[in-house]
Tab-separated table of C-alpha atoms in Angstrom:
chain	number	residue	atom	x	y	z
G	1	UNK	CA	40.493	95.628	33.658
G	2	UNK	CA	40.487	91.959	32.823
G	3	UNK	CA	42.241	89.898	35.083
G	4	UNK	CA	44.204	86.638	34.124
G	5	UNK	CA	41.620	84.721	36.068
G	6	UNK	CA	39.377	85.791	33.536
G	7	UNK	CA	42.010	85.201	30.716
G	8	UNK	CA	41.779	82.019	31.801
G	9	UNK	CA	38.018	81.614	31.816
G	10	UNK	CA	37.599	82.747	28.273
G	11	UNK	CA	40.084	80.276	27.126
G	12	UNK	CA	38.150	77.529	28.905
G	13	UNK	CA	35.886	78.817	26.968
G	14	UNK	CA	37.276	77.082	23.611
G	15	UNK	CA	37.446	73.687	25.421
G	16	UNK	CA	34.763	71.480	23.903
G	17	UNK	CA	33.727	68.571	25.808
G	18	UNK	CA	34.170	65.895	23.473
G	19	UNK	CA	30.837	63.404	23.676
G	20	UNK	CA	28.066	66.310	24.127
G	21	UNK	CA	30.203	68.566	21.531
G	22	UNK	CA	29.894	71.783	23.341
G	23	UNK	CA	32.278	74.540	25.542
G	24	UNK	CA	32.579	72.966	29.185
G	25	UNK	CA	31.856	76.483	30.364
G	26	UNK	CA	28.639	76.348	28.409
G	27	UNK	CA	27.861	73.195	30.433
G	28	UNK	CA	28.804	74.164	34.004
G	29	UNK	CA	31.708	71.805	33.857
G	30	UNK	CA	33.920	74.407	35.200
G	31	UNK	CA	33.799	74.338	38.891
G	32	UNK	CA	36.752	76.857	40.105
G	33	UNK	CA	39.780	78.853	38.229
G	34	UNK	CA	42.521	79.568	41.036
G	35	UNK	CA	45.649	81.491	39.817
G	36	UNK	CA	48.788	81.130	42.593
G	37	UNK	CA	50.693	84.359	43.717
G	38	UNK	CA	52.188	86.111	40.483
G	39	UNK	CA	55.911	85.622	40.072
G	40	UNK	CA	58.293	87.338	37.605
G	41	UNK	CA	58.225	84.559	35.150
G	42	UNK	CA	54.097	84.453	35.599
G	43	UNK	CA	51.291	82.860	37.790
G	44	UNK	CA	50.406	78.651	38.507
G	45	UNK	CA	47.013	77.610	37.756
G	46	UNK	CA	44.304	75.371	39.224
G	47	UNK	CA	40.932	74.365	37.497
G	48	UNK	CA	38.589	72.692	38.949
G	49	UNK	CA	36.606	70.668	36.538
G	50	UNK	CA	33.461	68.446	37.562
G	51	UNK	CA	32.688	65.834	35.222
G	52	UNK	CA	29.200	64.538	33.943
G	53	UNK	CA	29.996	60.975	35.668
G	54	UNK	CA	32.924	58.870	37.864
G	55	UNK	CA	34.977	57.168	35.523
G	56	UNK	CA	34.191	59.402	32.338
G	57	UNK	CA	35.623	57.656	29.209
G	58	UNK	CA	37.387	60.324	28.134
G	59	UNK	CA	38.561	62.348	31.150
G	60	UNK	CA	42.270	62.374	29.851
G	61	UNK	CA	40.872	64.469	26.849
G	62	UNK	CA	39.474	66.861	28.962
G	63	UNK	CA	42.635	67.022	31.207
G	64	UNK	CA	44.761	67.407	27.960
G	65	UNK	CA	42.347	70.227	26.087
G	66	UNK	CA	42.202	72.100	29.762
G	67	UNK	CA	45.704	72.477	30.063
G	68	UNK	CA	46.805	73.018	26.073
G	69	UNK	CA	44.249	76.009	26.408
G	70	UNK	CA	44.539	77.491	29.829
G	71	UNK	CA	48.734	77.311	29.494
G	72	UNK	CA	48.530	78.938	26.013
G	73	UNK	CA	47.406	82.023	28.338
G	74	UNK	CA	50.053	84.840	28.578
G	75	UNK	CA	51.529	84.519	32.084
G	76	UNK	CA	50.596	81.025	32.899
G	77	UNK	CA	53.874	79.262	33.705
G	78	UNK	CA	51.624	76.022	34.749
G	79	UNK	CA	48.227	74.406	34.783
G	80	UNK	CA	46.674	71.585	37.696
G	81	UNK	CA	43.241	70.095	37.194
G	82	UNK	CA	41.398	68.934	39.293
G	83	UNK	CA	39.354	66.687	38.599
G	84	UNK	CA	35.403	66.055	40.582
G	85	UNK	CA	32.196	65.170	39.325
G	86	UNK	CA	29.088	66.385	39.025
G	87	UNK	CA	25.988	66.257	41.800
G	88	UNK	CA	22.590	64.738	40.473
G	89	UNK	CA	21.739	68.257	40.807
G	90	UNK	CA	24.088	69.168	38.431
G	91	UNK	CA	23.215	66.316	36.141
G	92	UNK	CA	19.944	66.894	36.378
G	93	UNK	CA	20.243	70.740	35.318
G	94	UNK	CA	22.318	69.727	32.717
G	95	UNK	CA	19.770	67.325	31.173
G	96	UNK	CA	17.304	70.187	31.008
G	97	UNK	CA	19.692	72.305	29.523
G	98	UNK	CA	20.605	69.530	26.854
G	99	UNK	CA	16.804	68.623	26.038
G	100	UNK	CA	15.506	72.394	25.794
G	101	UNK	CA	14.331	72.952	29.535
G	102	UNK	CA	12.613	69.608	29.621
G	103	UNK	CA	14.101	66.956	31.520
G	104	UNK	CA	11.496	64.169	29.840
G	105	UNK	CA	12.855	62.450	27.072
G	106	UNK	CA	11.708	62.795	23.233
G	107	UNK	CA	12.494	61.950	20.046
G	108	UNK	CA	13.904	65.220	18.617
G	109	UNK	CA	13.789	64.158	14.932
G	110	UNK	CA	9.900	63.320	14.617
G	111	UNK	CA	9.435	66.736	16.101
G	112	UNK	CA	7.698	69.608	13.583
G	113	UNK	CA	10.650	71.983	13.244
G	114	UNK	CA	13.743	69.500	13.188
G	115	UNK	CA	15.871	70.029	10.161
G	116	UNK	CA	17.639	66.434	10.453
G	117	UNK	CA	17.655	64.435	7.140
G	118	UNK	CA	16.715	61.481	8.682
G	119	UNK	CA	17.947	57.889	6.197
G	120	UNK	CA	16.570	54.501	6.644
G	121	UNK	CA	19.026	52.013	4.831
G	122	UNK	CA	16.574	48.859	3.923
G	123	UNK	CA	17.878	45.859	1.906
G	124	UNK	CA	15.257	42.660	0.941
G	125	UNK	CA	17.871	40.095	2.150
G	126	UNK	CA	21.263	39.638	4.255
G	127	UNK	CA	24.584	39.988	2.752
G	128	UNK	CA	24.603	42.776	0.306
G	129	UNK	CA	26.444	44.695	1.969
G	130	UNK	CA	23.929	47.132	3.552
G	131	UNK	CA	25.641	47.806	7.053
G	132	UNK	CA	29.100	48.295	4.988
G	133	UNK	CA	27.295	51.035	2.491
G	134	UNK	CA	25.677	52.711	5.717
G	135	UNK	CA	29.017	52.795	7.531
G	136	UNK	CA	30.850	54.354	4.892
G	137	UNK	CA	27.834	56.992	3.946
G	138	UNK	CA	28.337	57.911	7.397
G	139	UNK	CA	32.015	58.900	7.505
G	140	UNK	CA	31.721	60.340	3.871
G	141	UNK	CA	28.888	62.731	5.122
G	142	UNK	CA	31.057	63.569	8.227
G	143	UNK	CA	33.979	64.398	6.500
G	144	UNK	CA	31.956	66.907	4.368
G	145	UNK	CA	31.588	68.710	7.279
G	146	UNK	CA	28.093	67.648	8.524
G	147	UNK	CA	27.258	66.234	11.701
G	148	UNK	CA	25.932	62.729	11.755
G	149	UNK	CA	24.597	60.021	13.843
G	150	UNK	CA	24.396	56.153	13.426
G	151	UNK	CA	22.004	54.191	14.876
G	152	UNK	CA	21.788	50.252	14.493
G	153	UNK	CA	18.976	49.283	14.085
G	154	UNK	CA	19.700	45.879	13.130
G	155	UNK	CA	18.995	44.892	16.413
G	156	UNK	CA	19.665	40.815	15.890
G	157	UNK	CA	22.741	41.027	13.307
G	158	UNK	CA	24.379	44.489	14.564
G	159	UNK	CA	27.903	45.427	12.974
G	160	UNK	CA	28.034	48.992	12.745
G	161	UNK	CA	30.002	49.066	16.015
G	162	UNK	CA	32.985	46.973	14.937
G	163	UNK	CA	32.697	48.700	11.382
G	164	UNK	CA	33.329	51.919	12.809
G	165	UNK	CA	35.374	50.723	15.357
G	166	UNK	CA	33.612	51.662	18.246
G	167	UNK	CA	34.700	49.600	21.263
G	168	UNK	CA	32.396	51.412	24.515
G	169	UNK	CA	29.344	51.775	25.520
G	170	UNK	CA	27.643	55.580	25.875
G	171	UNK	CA	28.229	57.140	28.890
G	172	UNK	CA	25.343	57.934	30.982
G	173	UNK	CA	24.030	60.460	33.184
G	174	UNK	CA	21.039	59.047	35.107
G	175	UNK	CA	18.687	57.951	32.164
G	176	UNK	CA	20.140	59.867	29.087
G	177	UNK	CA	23.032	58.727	27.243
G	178	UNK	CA	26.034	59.887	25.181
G	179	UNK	CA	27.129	58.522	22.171
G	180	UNK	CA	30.987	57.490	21.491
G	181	UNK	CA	31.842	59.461	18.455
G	182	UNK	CA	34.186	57.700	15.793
G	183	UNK	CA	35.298	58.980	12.785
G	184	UNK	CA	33.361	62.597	13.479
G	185	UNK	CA	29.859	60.303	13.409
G	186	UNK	CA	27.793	59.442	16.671
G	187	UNK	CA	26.851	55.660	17.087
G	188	UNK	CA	24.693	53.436	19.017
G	189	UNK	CA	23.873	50.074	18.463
G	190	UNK	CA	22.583	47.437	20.676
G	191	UNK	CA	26.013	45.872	20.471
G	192	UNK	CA	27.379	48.214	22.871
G	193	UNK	CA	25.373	46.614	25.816
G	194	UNK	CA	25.121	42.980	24.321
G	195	UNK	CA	28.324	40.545	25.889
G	196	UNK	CA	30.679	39.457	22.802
G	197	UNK	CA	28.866	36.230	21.761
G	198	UNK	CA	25.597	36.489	23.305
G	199	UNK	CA	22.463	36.319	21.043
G	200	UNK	CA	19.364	39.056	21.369
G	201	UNK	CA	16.088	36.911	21.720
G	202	UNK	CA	13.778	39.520	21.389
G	203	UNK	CA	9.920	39.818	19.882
G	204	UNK	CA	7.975	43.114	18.369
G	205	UNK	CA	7.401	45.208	21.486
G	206	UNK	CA	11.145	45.023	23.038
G	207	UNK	CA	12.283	45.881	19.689
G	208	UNK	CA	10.308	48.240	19.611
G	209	UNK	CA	11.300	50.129	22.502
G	210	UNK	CA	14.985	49.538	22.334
G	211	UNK	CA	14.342	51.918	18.949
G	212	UNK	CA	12.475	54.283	21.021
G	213	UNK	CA	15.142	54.475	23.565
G	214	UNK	CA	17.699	54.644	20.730
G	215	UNK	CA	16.016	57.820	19.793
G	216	UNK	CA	14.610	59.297	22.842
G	217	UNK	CA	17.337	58.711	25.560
G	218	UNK	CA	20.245	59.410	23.339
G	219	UNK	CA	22.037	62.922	23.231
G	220	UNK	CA	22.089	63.567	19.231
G	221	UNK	CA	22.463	66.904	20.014
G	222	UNK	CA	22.145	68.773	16.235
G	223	UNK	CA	22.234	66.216	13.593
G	224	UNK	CA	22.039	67.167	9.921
G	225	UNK	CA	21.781	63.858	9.198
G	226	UNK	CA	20.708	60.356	11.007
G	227	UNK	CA	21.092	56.937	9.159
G	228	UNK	CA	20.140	53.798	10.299
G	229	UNK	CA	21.227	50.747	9.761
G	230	UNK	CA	17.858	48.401	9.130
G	231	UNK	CA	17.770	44.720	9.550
G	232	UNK	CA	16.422	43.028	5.965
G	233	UNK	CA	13.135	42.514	5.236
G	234	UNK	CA	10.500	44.310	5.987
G	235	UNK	CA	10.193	43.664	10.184
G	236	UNK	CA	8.856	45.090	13.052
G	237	UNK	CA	11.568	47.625	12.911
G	238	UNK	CA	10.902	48.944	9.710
G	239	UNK	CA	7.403	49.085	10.814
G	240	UNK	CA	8.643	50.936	14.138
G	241	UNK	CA	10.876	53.297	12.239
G	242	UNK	CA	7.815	54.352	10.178
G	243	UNK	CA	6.099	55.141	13.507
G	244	UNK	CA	8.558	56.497	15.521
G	245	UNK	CA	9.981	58.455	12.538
G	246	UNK	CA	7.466	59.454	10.447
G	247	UNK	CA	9.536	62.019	8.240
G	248	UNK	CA	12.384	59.521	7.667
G	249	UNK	CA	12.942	58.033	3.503
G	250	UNK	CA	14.576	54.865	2.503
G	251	UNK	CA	17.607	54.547	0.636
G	252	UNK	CA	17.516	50.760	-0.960
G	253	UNK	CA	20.701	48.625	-0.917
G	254	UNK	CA	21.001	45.612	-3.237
G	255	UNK	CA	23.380	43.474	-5.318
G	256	UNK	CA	23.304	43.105	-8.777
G	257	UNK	CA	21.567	39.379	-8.503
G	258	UNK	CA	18.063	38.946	-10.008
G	259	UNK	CA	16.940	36.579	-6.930
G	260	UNK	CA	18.307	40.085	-4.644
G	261	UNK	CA	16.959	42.358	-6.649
G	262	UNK	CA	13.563	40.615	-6.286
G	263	UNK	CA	13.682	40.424	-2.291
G	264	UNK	CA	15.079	44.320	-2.568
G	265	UNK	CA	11.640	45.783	-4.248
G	266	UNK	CA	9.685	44.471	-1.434
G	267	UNK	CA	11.920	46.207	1.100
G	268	UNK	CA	11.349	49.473	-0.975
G	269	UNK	CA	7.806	48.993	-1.868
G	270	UNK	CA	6.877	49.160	2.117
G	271	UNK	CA	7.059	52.612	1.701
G	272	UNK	CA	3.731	52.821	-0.131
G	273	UNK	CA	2.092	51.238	3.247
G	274	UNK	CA	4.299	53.502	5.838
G	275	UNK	CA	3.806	56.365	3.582
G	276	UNK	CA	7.933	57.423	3.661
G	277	UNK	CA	9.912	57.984	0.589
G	278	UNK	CA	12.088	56.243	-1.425
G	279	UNK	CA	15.279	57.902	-1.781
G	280	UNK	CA	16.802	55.970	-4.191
G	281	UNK	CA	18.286	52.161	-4.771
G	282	UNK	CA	22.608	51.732	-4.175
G	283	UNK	CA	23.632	48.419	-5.958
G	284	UNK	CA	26.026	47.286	-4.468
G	285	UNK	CA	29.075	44.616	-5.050
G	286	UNK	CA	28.360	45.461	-9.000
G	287	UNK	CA	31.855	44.082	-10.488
G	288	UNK	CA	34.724	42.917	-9.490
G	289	UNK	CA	37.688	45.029	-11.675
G	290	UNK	CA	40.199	42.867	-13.166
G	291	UNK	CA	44.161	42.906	-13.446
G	292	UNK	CA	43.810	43.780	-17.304
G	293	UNK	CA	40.844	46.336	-16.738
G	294	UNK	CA	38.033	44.212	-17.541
G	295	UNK	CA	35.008	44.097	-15.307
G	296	UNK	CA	33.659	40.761	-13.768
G	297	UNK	CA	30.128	40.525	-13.208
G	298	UNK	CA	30.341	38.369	-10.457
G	299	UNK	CA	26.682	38.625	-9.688
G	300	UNK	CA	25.470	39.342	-12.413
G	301	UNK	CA	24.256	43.095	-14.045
G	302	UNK	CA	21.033	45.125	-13.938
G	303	UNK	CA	19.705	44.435	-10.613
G	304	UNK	CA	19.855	47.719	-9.194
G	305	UNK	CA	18.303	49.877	-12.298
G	306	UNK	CA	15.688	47.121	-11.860
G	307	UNK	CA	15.143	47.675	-8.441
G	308	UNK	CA	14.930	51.441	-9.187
G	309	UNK	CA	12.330	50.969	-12.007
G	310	UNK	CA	10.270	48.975	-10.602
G	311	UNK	CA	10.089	50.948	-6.900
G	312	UNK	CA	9.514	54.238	-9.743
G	313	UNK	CA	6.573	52.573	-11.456
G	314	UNK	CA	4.807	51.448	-8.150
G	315	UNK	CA	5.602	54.685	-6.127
G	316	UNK	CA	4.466	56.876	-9.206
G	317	UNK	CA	8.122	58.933	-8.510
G	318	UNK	CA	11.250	58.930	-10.023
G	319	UNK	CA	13.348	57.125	-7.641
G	320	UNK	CA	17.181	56.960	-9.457
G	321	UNK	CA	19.871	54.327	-9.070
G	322	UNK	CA	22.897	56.569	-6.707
G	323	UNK	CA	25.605	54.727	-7.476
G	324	UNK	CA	26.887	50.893	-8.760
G	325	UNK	CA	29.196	50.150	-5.893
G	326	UNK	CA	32.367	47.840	-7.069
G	327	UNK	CA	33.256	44.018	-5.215
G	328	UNK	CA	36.340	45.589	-3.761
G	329	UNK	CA	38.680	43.725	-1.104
G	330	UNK	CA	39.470	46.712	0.373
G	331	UNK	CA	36.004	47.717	1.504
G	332	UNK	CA	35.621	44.118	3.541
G	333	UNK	CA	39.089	44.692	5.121
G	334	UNK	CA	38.688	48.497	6.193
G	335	UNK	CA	35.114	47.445	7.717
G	336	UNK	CA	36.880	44.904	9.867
G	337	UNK	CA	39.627	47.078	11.050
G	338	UNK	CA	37.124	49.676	11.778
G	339	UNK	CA	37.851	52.396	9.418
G	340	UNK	CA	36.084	52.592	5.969
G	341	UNK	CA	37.137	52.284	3.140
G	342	UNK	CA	36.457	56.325	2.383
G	343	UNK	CA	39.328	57.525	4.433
G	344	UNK	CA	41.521	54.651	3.954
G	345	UNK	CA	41.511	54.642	0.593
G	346	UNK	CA	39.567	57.370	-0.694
G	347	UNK	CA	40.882	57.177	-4.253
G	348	UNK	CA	39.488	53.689	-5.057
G	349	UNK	CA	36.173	53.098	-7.330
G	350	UNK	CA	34.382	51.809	-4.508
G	351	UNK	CA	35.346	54.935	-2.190
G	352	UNK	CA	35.042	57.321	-5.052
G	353	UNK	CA	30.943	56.251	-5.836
G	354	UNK	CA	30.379	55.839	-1.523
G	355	UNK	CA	31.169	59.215	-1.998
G	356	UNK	CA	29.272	60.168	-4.565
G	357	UNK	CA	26.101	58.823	-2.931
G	358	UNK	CA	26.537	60.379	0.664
G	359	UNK	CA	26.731	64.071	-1.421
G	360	UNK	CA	23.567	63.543	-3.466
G	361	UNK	CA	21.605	62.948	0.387
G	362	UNK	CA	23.711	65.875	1.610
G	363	UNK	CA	22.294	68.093	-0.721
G	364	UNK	CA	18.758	66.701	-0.778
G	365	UNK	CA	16.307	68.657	0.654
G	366	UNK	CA	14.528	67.711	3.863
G	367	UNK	CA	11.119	66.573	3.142
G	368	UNK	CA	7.583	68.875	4.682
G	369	UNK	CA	6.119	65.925	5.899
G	370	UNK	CA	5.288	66.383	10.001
G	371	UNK	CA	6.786	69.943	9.533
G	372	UNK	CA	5.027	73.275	10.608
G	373	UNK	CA	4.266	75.269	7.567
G	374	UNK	CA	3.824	78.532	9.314
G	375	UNK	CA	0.120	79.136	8.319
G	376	UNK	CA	-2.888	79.312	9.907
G	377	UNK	CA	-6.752	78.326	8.229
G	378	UNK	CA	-8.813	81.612	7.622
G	379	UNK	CA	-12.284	81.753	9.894
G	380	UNK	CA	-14.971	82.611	7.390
């Protein structure tokens, strides 16, 4: 016969803990279920609920999806919960448990079998726009349903944070951490840990390693797609992503300018050195739509099917132009308020081609290289 403590543990059950994305029960959060002396009108209700850390971020979300479930139970007239937190015992089980039984820390998307689409957005220069397209290909690919992660990689000019309106640092427990989730994606960006102001002064091998840690120490948990957000040029860190992430393609972003477009094929033609694809080029900023209808080219036309030609004709691949992005006011202002400009305004031209783009990766399929193929070489 079940019994309504039981009741009560199954709807726990349907409680998702809302940075490592699965059921608390799943992840021994649930320490105790105590149900009081049955009345007529139905039984009181104590949880006990350890968190992953003192001071969890988002402890009142817990508390609230605790007692919506367990007081939706028939004959639960009322719901406590208590609130503890976990032993480094605990944690430490728990970080086993998240990393597949081992507790050492790897990066799960250069491993053979992982089916993450793994994007690195690359521009020539600054100011095209390139940490605006990736924050808005992230929330477009969320809101199809897919579960994506950000991570900055522009380690000296990082703005994926404020465009995405992410305003905490990952939690930890002990050395892994867990991403704040905004808009459905998961982010981390050296911003997070840098005081407002303060400058990174950093050289190759801490770069680096803050990547490696980006990758390694971070709960992704299952990603069907990872973008990051490059610096421009062609750096240490797009060396290091390369490395680190040897399966990983580059999408190019550039404007329609001539002297851009120039600077953007270099950024794209690393890929013949670091042996990663080329995705495709995203022009971005491409006219500026007038009162009357007319288009203004305020930088000019025809950088991005340049960039695209020329990256095809050096590659020896077809790599196509995704999308000609529009100058739109609306883009700048919904980055700066932390939202993009896909869910606030998801009817305008520059929403409706952001859009676009982020299906066409959805739908690509992940590339063989690094992957396991299954087969074995015949002993003759």
């Amino acid at each position: 016969m079940t019994t309504l403590a039981d009741q009560v543990r199954a709807a726990l059950a349907t409680v998702i803990d809302p940075e490592i994305r699965r059921p608390i029960t799943d992840l021994d959060m649930v320490r105790s279920v105590d149900v009081g002396t049955p009345a007529d009108d139905g039984a009181h209700v104590r949880v006990g609920i350890d968190l992953t850390v003192a001071g969890c971020p988002l402890q009142s979300t817990i508390v609230r999806d605790v007692t919506a479930a367990v007081t939706a139970v028939d004959g639960v007239t009322g719901v406590d919960v208590d609130l503890g937190v976990m032993t480094p015992e605990q944690r430490g089980r728990l970080r086993s448990r998240l990393r597949g039984g081992n507790g050492d820390p790897v990066i799960p998307f250069s491993q053979p079998g992982s089916l993450t689409k793994v994007y690195a957005i690359a521009s020539g220069k600054g100011g095209v726009g390139k940490s605006s397209v990736t924050a808005n290909l992230a929330v477009a690919l969320a809101a199809e349903g897919l579960n994506v992660g950000v991570v900055d990689a522009d380690i000296y000019g990082f703005s994926i944070p404020r465009m995405l309106g992410v305003d905490r640092q990952p939690t930890k427990v002990d050395s892994m951490l867990l991403p704040p989730i905004e808009h459905g994606v998961k982010v981390v960006s050296i911003g997070m840990f840098v005081p407002a102001g303060q400058p990174v002064v950093w050289r190759g091998p801490m770069l680096h390693r803050a990547l490696e840690q980006f990758l390694a120490d971070v709960y992704w948990g299952d990603l069907d797609v990872l973008l990051l957000d490059l610096p421009p040029g062609t750096g240490d860190i797009a060396i290091s992503v390369a490395q680190l992430l040897p399966g990983s393609e580059i999408v190019v972003v550039t404007t329609p300018q001539a002297a851009a477009a120039e600077v953007a094929e270099r950024a794209g033609s690393i890929a013949q050195q670091t042996h990663q694809g080329v995705v495709g080029v995203v022009e971005n900023m491409s006219w500026l739509e007038q009162a009357d209808g007319t288009r203004l080219e305020v930088f000019g036309s025809g950088g991005g099917a340049r960039v695209a030609g020329s990256l095809g004709a050096s590659l020896g691949t077809d790599v196509p132009l995704l999308g000609r992005v529009p100058l739109d006011p609306a883009v700048r202002e919904a980055g700066d308020d932390g939202t993009p400009v896909v869910l606030t305004a998801p009817g305008s031209p520059a929403a409706r081609v952001l859009r676009d783009v982020a299906r066409s990766l959805a739908g690509r399929k992940r590339g063989l290289a690094g992957m396991r193929l299954g087969v074995s070489p015949v002993q003759r």
